[in-house]
Amino acid sequence: MLFDQIADKWSMMVLTVLDNGPMRFNAIKRHLEGVTQKALTQCLRRLERNGLVSRRVIPLSPVAVEYAITPLGRSLQTPFKALYAWTLAHFDEVEDARRRFDRRIMD
């Protein structure tokens, strides 16, 4: 499902990182604490397949690859920012709900 592929943790973070401009793989990886090389590779391939990220081979020695957000990918920035703002605005309420749930389960 498309939603699952764009709303997962790494995809949202990669698109946010690329919002500042094209980057090479290792530069993206440095910005994403905890991502493995395999997870990032899979994420970038999914994003490229869905038209949200472009991949450009740079003919250097050794060959380098640069990723950039596409106009379609950039169109997700507004909803992502809205989701982030919602998360910040409702963080305490969600944490309270989690605590109530956990107490109820423990009893």
mmCIF file of N, CA, C and O in Angstrom:
data_model
loop_
_atom_site.group_PDB
_atom_site.id
_atom_site.type_symbol
_atom_site.label_atom_id
_atom_site.label_comp_id
_atom_site.label_asym_id
_atom_site.label_seq_id
_atom_site.Cartn_x
_atom_site.Cartn_y
_atom_site.Cartn_z
ATOM 1 N N MET A 1 0.837 -1.173 0.000
ATOM 2 C CA MET A 1 0.000 0.000 0.000
ATOM 3 C C MET A 1 0.891 1.249 0.000
ATOM 4 O O MET A 1 1.885 1.315 0.707
ATOM 5 N N LEU A 2 0.530 2.223 -0.773
ATOM 6 C CA LEU A 2 1.335 3.438 -0.906
ATOM 7 C C LEU A 2 1.489 4.156 0.424
ATOM 8 O O LEU A 2 2.586 4.596 0.778
ATOM 9 N N PHE A 3 0.397 4.266 1.191
ATOM 10 C CA PHE A 3 0.475 4.980 2.470
ATOM 11 C C PHE A 3 1.538 4.365 3.380
ATOM 12 O O PHE A 3 2.320 5.082 3.999
ATOM 13 N N ASP A 4 1.581 3.045 3.439
ATOM 14 C CA ASP A 4 2.572 2.366 4.269
ATOM 15 C C ASP A 4 3.993 2.688 3.822
ATOM 16 O O ASP A 4 4.906 2.744 4.636
ATOM 17 N N GLN A 5 4.178 2.904 2.532
ATOM 18 C CA GLN A 5 5.511 3.149 2.000
ATOM 19 C C GLN A 5 5.980 4.590 2.189
ATOM 20 O O GLN A 5 7.177 4.848 2.178
ATOM 21 N N ILE A 6 5.056 5.526 2.340
ATOM 22 C CA ILE A 6 5.492 6.923 2.509
ATOM 23 C C ILE A 6 5.376 7.408 3.950
ATOM 24 O O ILE A 6 6.004 8.382 4.322
ATOM 25 N N ALA A 7 4.580 6.698 4.756
ATOM 26 C CA ALA A 7 4.361 7.169 6.123
ATOM 27 C C ALA A 7 5.208 6.421 7.145
ATOM 28 O O ALA A 7 5.050 6.648 8.335
ATOM 29 N N ASP A 8 6.084 5.551 6.691
ATOM 30 C CA ASP A 8 6.922 4.861 7.662
ATOM 31 C C ASP A 8 8.003 5.816 8.174
ATOM 32 O O ASP A 8 8.293 6.853 7.570
ATOM 33 N N LYS A 9 8.563 5.448 9.290
ATOM 34 C CA LYS A 9 9.540 6.293 9.990
ATOM 35 C C LYS A 9 10.671 6.785 9.090
ATOM 36 O O LYS A 9 10.932 7.980 8.992
ATOM 37 N N TRP A 10 11.353 5.867 8.406
ATOM 38 C CA TRP A 10 12.533 6.264 7.637
ATOM 39 C C TRP A 10 12.172 7.094 6.416
ATOM 40 O O TRP A 10 12.878 8.039 6.083
ATOM 41 N N SER A 11 11.080 6.753 5.745
ATOM 42 C CA SER A 11 10.696 7.516 4.551
ATOM 43 C C SER A 11 10.435 8.970 4.899
ATOM 44 O O SER A 11 10.905 9.884 4.209
ATOM 45 N N MET A 12 9.690 9.192 5.965
ATOM 46 C CA MET A 12 9.392 10.567 6.372
ATOM 47 C C MET A 12 10.674 11.311 6.723
ATOM 48 O O MET A 12 10.853 12.473 6.352
ATOM 49 N N MET A 13 11.581 10.626 7.400
ATOM 50 C CA MET A 13 12.833 11.278 7.801
ATOM 51 C C MET A 13 13.733 11.546 6.599
ATOM 52 O O MET A 13 14.359 12.610 6.517
ATOM 53 N N VAL A 14 13.797 10.605 5.663
ATOM 54 C CA VAL A 14 14.620 10.808 4.460
ATOM 55 C C VAL A 14 14.095 11.992 3.661
ATOM 56 O O VAL A 14 14.871 12.863 3.234
ATOM 57 N N LEU A 15 12.797 12.061 3.462
ATOM 58 C CA LEU A 15 12.219 13.188 2.713
ATOM 59 C C LEU A 15 12.473 14.512 3.426
ATOM 60 O O LEU A 15 12.715 15.529 2.780
ATOM 61 N N THR A 16 12.451 14.494 4.735
ATOM 62 C CA THR A 16 12.746 15.713 5.493
ATOM 63 C C THR A 16 14.202 16.124 5.312
ATOM 64 O O THR A 16 14.507 17.295 5.085
ATOM 65 N N VAL A 17 15.117 15.154 5.384
ATOM 66 C CA VAL A 17 16.551 15.435 5.207
ATOM 67 C C VAL A 17 16.815 15.972 3.799
ATOM 68 O O VAL A 17 17.564 16.936 3.622
ATOM 69 N N LEU A 18 16.188 15.375 2.795
ATOM 70 C CA LEU A 18 16.422 15.792 1.412
ATOM 71 C C LEU A 18 15.743 17.116 1.065
ATOM 72 O O LEU A 18 16.002 17.681 0.002
ATOM 73 N N ASP A 19 14.893 17.610 1.938
ATOM 74 C CA ASP A 19 14.232 18.886 1.696
ATOM 75 C C ASP A 19 15.243 20.026 1.562
ATOM 76 O O ASP A 19 14.983 21.022 0.893
ATOM 77 N N ASN A 20 16.419 19.871 2.163
ATOM 78 C CA ASN A 20 17.455 20.906 2.106
ATOM 79 C C ASN A 20 18.289 20.847 0.835
ATOM 80 O O ASN A 20 19.125 21.707 0.606
ATOM 81 N N GLY A 21 18.095 19.806 0.024
ATOM 82 C CA GLY A 21 18.858 19.691 -1.215
ATOM 83 C C GLY A 21 19.401 18.293 -1.398
ATOM 84 O O GLY A 21 19.342 17.457 -0.486
ATOM 85 N N PRO A 22 19.932 18.002 -2.588
ATOM 86 C CA PRO A 22 20.450 16.664 -2.900
ATOM 87 C C PRO A 22 21.577 16.262 -1.948
ATOM 88 O O PRO A 22 22.345 17.103 -1.472
ATOM 89 N N MET A 23 21.647 14.958 -1.691
ATOM 90 C CA MET A 23 22.681 14.421 -0.800
ATOM 91 C C MET A 23 23.113 13.047 -1.273
ATOM 92 O O MET A 23 22.329 12.318 -1.875
ATOM 93 N N ARG A 24 24.328 12.708 -0.919
ATOM 94 C CA ARG A 24 24.826 11.362 -1.157
ATOM 95 C C ARG A 24 24.332 10.435 -0.040
ATOM 96 O O ARG A 24 23.938 10.879 1.036
ATOM 97 N N PHE A 25 24.411 9.149 -0.318
ATOM 98 C CA PHE A 25 23.914 8.133 0.603
ATOM 99 C C PHE A 25 24.475 8.308 2.015
ATOM 100 O O PHE A 25 23.726 8.335 2.995
ATOM 101 N N ASN A 26 25.795 8.401 2.134
ATOM 102 C CA ASN A 26 26.411 8.478 3.469
ATOM 103 C C ASN A 26 26.034 9.754 4.208
ATOM 104 O O ASN A 26 25.930 9.750 5.433
ATOM 105 N N ALA A 27 25.819 10.832 3.478
ATOM 106 C CA ALA A 27 25.384 12.076 4.134
ATOM 107 C C ALA A 27 23.978 11.910 4.689
ATOM 108 O O ALA A 27 23.676 12.365 5.799
ATOM 109 N N ILE A 28 23.107 11.240 3.926
ATOM 110 C CA ILE A 28 21.750 10.969 4.424
ATOM 111 C C ILE A 28 21.844 10.096 5.668
ATOM 112 O O ILE A 28 21.209 10.378 6.694
ATOM 113 N N LYS A 29 22.647 9.056 5.596
ATOM 114 C CA LYS A 29 22.792 8.114 6.717
ATOM 115 C C LYS A 29 23.283 8.825 7.976
ATOM 116 O O LYS A 29 22.818 8.539 9.089
ATOM 117 N N ARG A 30 24.196 9.771 7.838
ATOM 118 C CA ARG A 30 24.711 10.512 9.003
ATOM 119 C C ARG A 30 23.617 11.329 9.685
ATOM 120 O O ARG A 30 23.668 11.557 10.885
ATOM 121 N N HIS A 31 22.620 11.768 8.918
ATOM 122 C CA HIS A 31 21.527 12.565 9.480
ATOM 123 C C HIS A 31 20.464 11.714 10.174
ATOM 124 O O HIS A 31 19.626 12.248 10.892
ATOM 125 N N LEU A 32 20.483 10.409 9.927
ATOM 126 C CA LEU A 32 19.439 9.533 10.449
ATOM 127 C C LEU A 32 20.020 8.573 11.480
ATOM 128 O O LEU A 32 20.485 7.490 11.146
ATOM 129 N N GLU A 33 19.973 8.967 12.718
ATOM 130 C CA GLU A 33 20.515 8.154 13.786
ATOM 131 C C GLU A 33 19.752 6.833 13.895
ATOM 132 O O GLU A 33 18.528 6.811 13.978
ATOM 133 N N GLY A 34 20.490 5.747 13.849
ATOM 134 C CA GLY A 34 19.893 4.435 14.046
ATOM 135 C C GLY A 34 19.522 3.681 12.787
ATOM 136 O O GLY A 34 19.180 2.507 12.852
ATOM 137 N N VAL A 35 19.579 4.329 11.636
ATOM 138 C CA VAL A 35 19.221 3.627 10.397
ATOM 139 C C VAL A 35 20.388 2.747 9.966
ATOM 140 O O VAL A 35 21.545 3.144 10.053
ATOM 141 N N THR A 36 20.068 1.535 9.540
ATOM 142 C CA THR A 36 21.110 0.656 9.018
ATOM 143 C C THR A 36 21.287 0.921 7.526
ATOM 144 O O THR A 36 20.403 1.499 6.885
ATOM 145 N N GLN A 37 22.411 0.480 6.989
ATOM 146 C CA GLN A 37 22.652 0.657 5.562
ATOM 147 C C GLN A 37 21.572 -0.061 4.756
ATOM 148 O O GLN A 37 21.049 0.476 3.772
ATOM 149 N N LYS A 38 21.204 -1.264 5.182
ATOM 150 C CA LYS A 38 20.184 -2.043 4.475
ATOM 151 C C LYS A 38 18.826 -1.331 4.513
ATOM 152 O O LYS A 38 18.149 -1.214 3.483
ATOM 153 N N ALA A 39 18.430 -0.845 5.680
ATOM 154 C CA ALA A 39 17.132 -0.168 5.812
ATOM 155 C C ALA A 39 17.092 1.102 4.963
ATOM 156 O O ALA A 39 16.084 1.393 4.313
ATOM 157 N N LEU A 40 18.200 1.857 4.954
ATOM 158 C CA LEU A 40 18.238 3.085 4.164
ATOM 159 C C LEU A 40 18.208 2.766 2.664
ATOM 160 O O LEU A 40 17.500 3.438 1.904
ATOM 161 N N THR A 41 18.934 1.748 2.250
ATOM 162 C CA THR A 41 18.927 1.346 0.838
ATOM 163 C C THR A 41 17.517 0.959 0.401
ATOM 164 O O THR A 41 17.041 1.409 -0.646
ATOM 165 N N GLN A 42 16.846 0.150 1.200
ATOM 166 C CA GLN A 42 15.476 -0.266 0.877
ATOM 167 C C GLN A 42 14.533 0.923 0.834
ATOM 168 O O GLN A 42 13.683 1.026 -0.054
ATOM 169 N N CYS A 43 14.680 1.828 1.786
ATOM 170 C CA CYS A 43 13.833 3.016 1.846
ATOM 171 C C CYS A 43 14.029 3.889 0.605
ATOM 172 O O CYS A 43 13.051 4.311 -0.021
ATOM 173 N N LEU A 44 15.280 4.152 0.238
ATOM 174 C CA LEU A 44 15.556 4.983 -0.926
ATOM 175 C C LEU A 44 15.033 4.341 -2.214
ATOM 176 O O LEU A 44 14.496 5.034 -3.082
ATOM 177 N N ARG A 45 15.144 3.040 -2.312
ATOM 178 C CA ARG A 45 14.607 2.348 -3.490
ATOM 179 C C ARG A 45 13.089 2.483 -3.567
ATOM 180 O O ARG A 45 12.530 2.700 -4.647
ATOM 181 N N ARG A 46 12.412 2.322 -2.423
ATOM 182 C CA ARG A 46 10.952 2.484 -2.382
ATOM 183 C C ARG A 46 10.549 3.898 -2.774
ATOM 184 O O ARG A 46 9.635 4.099 -3.566
ATOM 185 N N LEU A 47 11.249 4.869 -2.222
ATOM 186 C CA LEU A 47 10.936 6.266 -2.522
ATOM 187 C C LEU A 47 11.190 6.575 -3.992
ATOM 188 O O LEU A 47 10.405 7.289 -4.630
ATOM 189 N N GLU A 48 12.265 6.027 -4.546
ATOM 190 C CA GLU A 48 12.558 6.235 -5.972
ATOM 191 C C GLU A 48 11.486 5.559 -6.832
ATOM 192 O O GLU A 48 10.987 6.145 -7.800
ATOM 193 N N ARG A 49 11.119 4.353 -6.479
ATOM 194 C CA ARG A 49 10.096 3.617 -7.237
ATOM 195 C C ARG A 49 8.766 4.366 -7.251
ATOM 196 O O ARG A 49 8.052 4.378 -8.248
ATOM 197 N N ASN A 50 8.440 5.015 -6.136
ATOM 198 C CA ASN A 50 7.184 5.758 -6.020
ATOM 199 C C ASN A 50 7.272 7.178 -6.580
ATOM 200 O O ASN A 50 6.307 7.936 -6.498
ATOM 201 N N GLY A 51 8.426 7.544 -7.121
ATOM 202 C CA GLY A 51 8.576 8.857 -7.750
ATOM 203 C C GLY A 51 8.796 10.001 -6.793
ATOM 204 O O GLY A 51 8.675 11.167 -7.169
ATOM 205 N N LEU A 52 9.158 9.682 -5.544
ATOM 206 C CA LEU A 52 9.319 10.730 -4.530
ATOM 207 C C LEU A 52 10.762 11.199 -4.401
ATOM 208 O O LEU A 52 11.020 12.292 -3.909
ATOM 209 N N VAL A 53 11.691 10.371 -4.874
ATOM 210 C CA VAL A 53 13.123 10.675 -4.803
ATOM 211 C C VAL A 53 13.738 10.297 -6.147
ATOM 212 O O VAL A 53 13.348 9.306 -6.763
ATOM 213 N N SER A 54 14.683 11.088 -6.595
ATOM 214 C CA SER A 54 15.435 10.746 -7.808
ATOM 215 C C SER A 54 16.843 10.322 -7.400
ATOM 216 O O SER A 54 17.364 10.742 -6.376
ATOM 217 N N ARG A 55 17.430 9.477 -8.229
ATOM 218 C CA ARG A 55 18.779 8.957 -7.995
ATOM 219 C C ARG A 55 19.622 9.316 -9.204
ATOM 220 O O ARG A 55 19.237 9.059 -10.338
ATOM 221 N N ARG A 56 20.777 9.923 -8.925
ATOM 222 C CA ARG A 56 21.662 10.345 -10.014
ATOM 223 C C ARG A 56 23.049 9.792 -9.758
ATOM 224 O O ARG A 56 23.611 9.988 -8.670
ATOM 225 N N VAL A 57 23.577 9.088 -10.736
ATOM 226 C CA VAL A 57 24.936 8.543 -10.637
ATOM 227 C C VAL A 57 25.902 9.632 -11.078
ATOM 228 O O VAL A 57 25.745 10.225 -12.151
ATOM 229 N N ILE A 58 26.892 9.893 -10.254
ATOM 230 C CA ILE A 58 27.911 10.908 -10.546
ATOM 231 C C ILE A 58 29.172 10.169 -10.987
ATOM 232 O O ILE A 58 29.749 9.406 -10.208
ATOM 233 N N PRO A 59 29.601 10.382 -12.223
ATOM 234 C CA PRO A 59 30.740 9.613 -12.760
ATOM 235 C C PRO A 59 32.083 10.102 -12.219
ATOM 236 O O PRO A 59 32.866 10.734 -12.918
ATOM 237 N N LEU A 60 32.314 9.819 -10.957
ATOM 238 C CA LEU A 60 33.600 10.110 -10.328
ATOM 239 C C LEU A 60 34.348 8.801 -10.139
ATOM 240 O O LEU A 60 33.845 7.745 -10.470
ATOM 241 N N SER A 61 35.516 8.883 -9.592
ATOM 242 C CA SER A 61 36.236 7.669 -9.250
ATOM 243 C C SER A 61 36.495 7.677 -7.751
ATOM 244 O O SER A 61 37.298 8.500 -7.286
ATOM 245 N N PRO A 62 35.853 6.863 -6.962
ATOM 246 C CA PRO A 62 34.817 5.897 -7.329
ATOM 247 C C PRO A 62 33.486 6.592 -7.639
ATOM 248 O O PRO A 62 33.266 7.743 -7.274
ATOM 249 N N VAL A 63 32.625 5.836 -8.289
ATOM 250 C CA VAL A 63 31.310 6.355 -8.677
ATOM 251 C C VAL A 63 30.532 6.752 -7.423
ATOM 252 O O VAL A 63 30.564 6.072 -6.405
ATOM 253 N N ALA A 64 29.852 7.876 -7.505
ATOM 254 C CA ALA A 64 29.039 8.347 -6.385
ATOM 255 C C ALA A 64 27.582 8.419 -6.831
ATOM 256 O O ALA A 64 27.285 8.538 -8.024
ATOM 257 N N VAL A 65 26.682 8.332 -5.865
ATOM 258 C CA VAL A 65 25.253 8.415 -6.138
ATOM 259 C C VAL A 65 24.670 9.508 -5.261
ATOM 260 O O VAL A 65 24.974 9.606 -4.075
ATOM 261 N N GLU A 66 23.836 10.323 -5.874
ATOM 262 C CA GLU A 66 23.207 11.441 -5.169
ATOM 263 C C GLU A 66 21.685 11.269 -5.251
ATOM 264 O O GLU A 66 21.149 10.885 -6.281
ATOM 265 N N TYR A 67 21.018 11.559 -4.161
ATOM 266 C CA TYR A 67 19.567 11.465 -4.101
ATOM 267 C C TYR A 67 18.982 12.856 -3.900
ATOM 268 O O TYR A 67 19.568 13.682 -3.195
ATOM 269 N N ALA A 68 17.846 13.093 -4.534
ATOM 270 C CA ALA A 68 17.172 14.384 -4.405
ATOM 271 C C ALA A 68 15.669 14.148 -4.316
ATOM 272 O O ALA A 68 15.138 13.182 -4.880
ATOM 273 N N ILE A 69 15.005 15.024 -3.619
ATOM 274 C CA ILE A 69 13.555 14.948 -3.529
ATOM 275 C C ILE A 69 12.972 15.465 -4.851
ATOM 276 O O ILE A 69 13.481 16.421 -5.430
ATOM 277 N N THR A 70 11.964 14.810 -5.333
ATOM 278 C CA THR A 70 11.304 15.226 -6.581
ATOM 279 C C THR A 70 10.175 16.205 -6.252
ATOM 280 O O THR A 70 9.800 16.349 -5.082
ATOM 281 N N PRO A 71 9.618 16.869 -7.252
ATOM 282 C CA PRO A 71 8.462 17.730 -6.981
ATOM 283 C C PRO A 71 7.312 16.963 -6.317
ATOM 284 O O PRO A 71 6.648 17.493 -5.415
ATOM 285 N N LEU A 72 7.100 15.719 -6.726
ATOM 286 C CA LEU A 72 6.058 14.908 -6.094
ATOM 287 C C LEU A 72 6.391 14.662 -4.623
ATOM 288 O O LEU A 72 5.524 14.789 -3.744
ATOM 289 N N GLY A 73 7.636 14.344 -4.343
ATOM 290 C CA GLY A 73 8.073 14.153 -2.957
ATOM 291 C C GLY A 73 7.956 15.436 -2.151
ATOM 292 O O GLY A 73 7.545 15.429 -0.987
ATOM 293 N N ARG A 74 8.304 16.546 -2.777
ATOM 294 C CA ARG A 74 8.219 17.839 -2.093
ATOM 295 C C ARG A 74 6.768 18.170 -1.726
ATOM 296 O O ARG A 74 6.505 18.817 -0.727
ATOM 297 N N SER A 75 5.822 17.679 -2.523
ATOM 298 C CA SER A 75 4.412 17.963 -2.223
ATOM 299 C C SER A 75 3.967 17.305 -0.922
ATOM 300 O O SER A 75 2.923 17.669 -0.374
ATOM 301 N N LEU A 76 4.751 16.366 -0.406
ATOM 302 C CA LEU A 76 4.432 15.742 0.881
ATOM 303 C C LEU A 76 4.894 16.572 2.072
ATOM 304 O O LEU A 76 4.504 16.300 3.202
ATOM 305 N N GLN A 77 5.717 17.576 1.842
ATOM 306 C CA GLN A 77 6.265 18.348 2.959
ATOM 307 C C GLN A 77 5.179 19.037 3.786
ATOM 308 O O GLN A 77 5.240 19.045 5.009
ATOM 309 N N THR A 78 4.182 19.598 3.139
ATOM 310 C CA THR A 78 3.114 20.286 3.876
ATOM 311 C C THR A 78 2.360 19.314 4.789
ATOM 312 O O THR A 78 2.202 19.584 5.975
ATOM 313 N N PRO A 79 1.896 18.151 4.266
ATOM 314 C CA PRO A 79 1.238 17.213 5.184
ATOM 315 C C PRO A 79 2.168 16.684 6.278
ATOM 316 O O PRO A 79 1.747 16.506 7.419
ATOM 317 N N PHE A 80 3.440 16.436 5.954
ATOM 318 C CA PHE A 80 4.377 15.965 6.973
ATOM 319 C C PHE A 80 4.562 17.013 8.066
ATOM 320 O O PHE A 80 4.597 16.690 9.246
ATOM 321 N N LYS A 81 4.682 18.269 7.670
ATOM 322 C CA LYS A 81 4.842 19.337 8.661
ATOM 323 C C LYS A 81 3.592 19.462 9.516
ATOM 324 O O LYS A 81 3.675 19.710 10.721
ATOM 325 N N ALA A 82 2.424 19.280 8.921
ATOM 326 C CA ALA A 82 1.176 19.321 9.685
ATOM 327 C C ALA A 82 1.128 18.159 10.682
ATOM 328 O O ALA A 82 0.723 18.336 11.842
ATOM 329 N N LEU A 83 1.547 16.982 10.259
ATOM 330 C CA LEU A 83 1.581 15.826 11.147
ATOM 331 C C LEU A 83 2.569 16.052 12.290
ATOM 332 O O LEU A 83 2.290 15.740 13.451
ATOM 333 N N TYR A 84 3.708 16.630 11.983
ATOM 334 C CA TYR A 84 4.702 16.935 13.004
ATOM 335 C C TYR A 84 4.154 17.952 14.004
ATOM 336 O O TYR A 84 4.296 17.782 15.215
ATOM 337 N N ALA A 85 3.490 18.983 13.518
ATOM 338 C CA ALA A 85 2.896 19.997 14.402
ATOM 339 C C ALA A 85 1.828 19.359 15.294
ATOM 340 O O ALA A 85 1.741 19.658 16.490
ATOM 341 N N TRP A 86 1.018 18.456 14.714
ATOM 342 C CA TRP A 86 -0.001 17.763 15.498
ATOM 343 C C TRP A 86 0.658 16.937 16.599
ATOM 344 O O TRP A 86 0.205 16.925 17.744
ATOM 345 N N THR A 87 1.752 16.253 16.245
ATOM 346 C CA THR A 87 2.467 15.427 17.218
ATOM 347 C C THR A 87 2.961 16.275 18.385
ATOM 348 O O THR A 87 2.810 15.893 19.550
ATOM 349 N N LEU A 88 3.540 17.423 18.090
ATOM 350 C CA LEU A 88 4.018 18.304 19.149
ATOM 351 C C LEU A 88 2.866 18.832 19.996
ATOM 352 O O LEU A 88 2.945 18.872 21.227
ATOM 353 N N ALA A 89 1.774 19.216 19.361
ATOM 354 C CA ALA A 89 0.630 19.794 20.067
ATOM 355 C C ALA A 89 -0.070 18.773 20.962
ATOM 356 O O ALA A 89 -0.644 19.146 21.991
ATOM 357 N N HIS A 90 -0.037 17.507 20.590
ATOM 358 C CA HIS A 90 -0.794 16.485 21.319
ATOM 359 C C HIS A 90 0.076 15.457 22.033
ATOM 360 O O HIS A 90 -0.445 14.472 22.562
ATOM 361 N N PHE A 91 1.357 15.730 22.108
ATOM 362 C CA PHE A 91 2.288 14.779 22.711
ATOM 363 C C PHE A 91 1.892 14.426 24.138
ATOM 364 O O PHE A 91 1.838 13.257 24.512
ATOM 365 N N ASP A 92 1.610 15.441 24.961
ATOM 366 C CA ASP A 92 1.263 15.198 26.363
ATOM 367 C C ASP A 92 -0.022 14.383 26.485
ATOM 368 O O ASP A 92 -0.119 13.490 27.336
ATOM 369 N N GLU A 93 -1.008 14.675 25.656
ATOM 370 C CA GLU A 93 -2.263 13.920 25.691
ATOM 371 C C GLU A 93 -2.040 12.455 25.333
ATOM 372 O O GLU A 93 -2.614 11.552 25.954
ATOM 373 N N VAL A 94 -1.215 12.214 24.345
ATOM 374 C CA VAL A 94 -0.919 10.838 23.940
ATOM 375 C C VAL A 94 -0.166 10.124 25.061
ATOM 376 O O VAL A 94 -0.470 8.965 25.379
ATOM 377 N N GLU A 95 0.797 10.786 25.656
ATOM 378 C CA GLU A 95 1.541 10.175 26.762
ATOM 379 C C GLU A 95 0.617 9.851 27.929
ATOM 380 O O GLU A 95 0.733 8.784 28.538
ATOM 381 N N ASP A 96 -0.324 10.743 28.260
ATOM 382 C CA ASP A 96 -1.298 10.476 29.319
ATOM 383 C C ASP A 96 -2.147 9.256 28.974
ATOM 384 O O ASP A 96 -2.397 8.400 29.828
ATOM 385 N N ALA A 97 -2.602 9.174 27.740
ATOM 386 C CA ALA A 97 -3.407 8.030 27.302
ATOM 387 C C ALA A 97 -2.603 6.737 27.415
ATOM 388 O O ALA A 97 -3.121 5.702 27.851
ATOM 389 N N ARG A 98 -1.352 6.778 27.055
ATOM 390 C CA ARG A 98 -0.499 5.589 27.153
ATOM 391 C C ARG A 98 -0.342 5.145 28.602
ATOM 392 O O ARG A 98 -0.413 3.946 28.905
ATOM 393 N N ARG A 99 -0.110 6.113 29.490
ATOM 394 C CA ARG A 99 0.040 5.779 30.913
ATOM 395 C C ARG A 99 -1.242 5.158 31.468
ATOM 396 O O ARG A 99 -1.189 4.159 32.198
ATOM 397 N N ARG A 100 -2.401 5.735 31.127
ATOM 398 C CA ARG A 100 -3.668 5.183 31.597
ATOM 399 C C ARG A 100 -3.861 3.760 31.081
ATOM 400 O O ARG A 100 -4.271 2.865 31.818
ATOM 401 N N PHE A 101 -3.564 3.556 29.809
ATOM 402 C CA PHE A 101 -3.688 2.234 29.210
ATOM 403 C C PHE A 101 -2.768 1.239 29.913
ATOM 404 O O PHE A 101 -3.190 0.137 30.290
ATOM 405 N N ASP A 102 -1.505 1.618 30.085
ATOM 406 C CA ASP A 102 -0.525 0.722 30.699
ATOM 407 C C ASP A 102 -0.925 0.377 32.136
ATOM 408 O O ASP A 102 -0.761 -0.766 32.567
ATOM 409 N N ARG A 103 -1.436 1.357 32.902
ATOM 410 C CA ARG A 103 -1.882 1.089 34.272
ATOM 411 C C ARG A 103 -3.048 0.094 34.270
ATOM 412 O O ARG A 103 -3.102 -0.808 35.090
ATOM 413 N N ARG A 104 -3.958 0.280 33.329
ATOM 414 C CA ARG A 104 -5.121 -0.594 33.235
ATOM 415 C C ARG A 104 -4.705 -2.017 32.876
ATOM 416 O O ARG A 104 -5.223 -2.987 33.433
ATOM 417 N N ILE A 105 -3.746 -2.169 32.004
ATOM 418 C CA ILE A 105 -3.264 -3.480 31.592
ATOM 419 C C ILE A 105 -2.509 -4.160 32.738
ATOM 420 O O ILE A 105 -2.600 -5.368 32.913
ATOM 421 N N MET A 106 -1.779 -3.380 33.519
ATOM 422 C CA MET A 106 -0.977 -3.928 34.637
ATOM 423 C C MET A 106 -1.861 -4.386 35.800
ATOM 424 O O MET A 106 -1.467 -5.242 36.550
ATOM 425 N N ASP A 107 -3.014 -3.773 35.946
ATOM 426 C CA ASP A 107 -3.914 -4.112 37.080
ATOM 427 C C ASP A 107 -4.599 -5.425 36.913
ATOM 428 O O ASP A 107 -4.745 -6.079 36.023
#
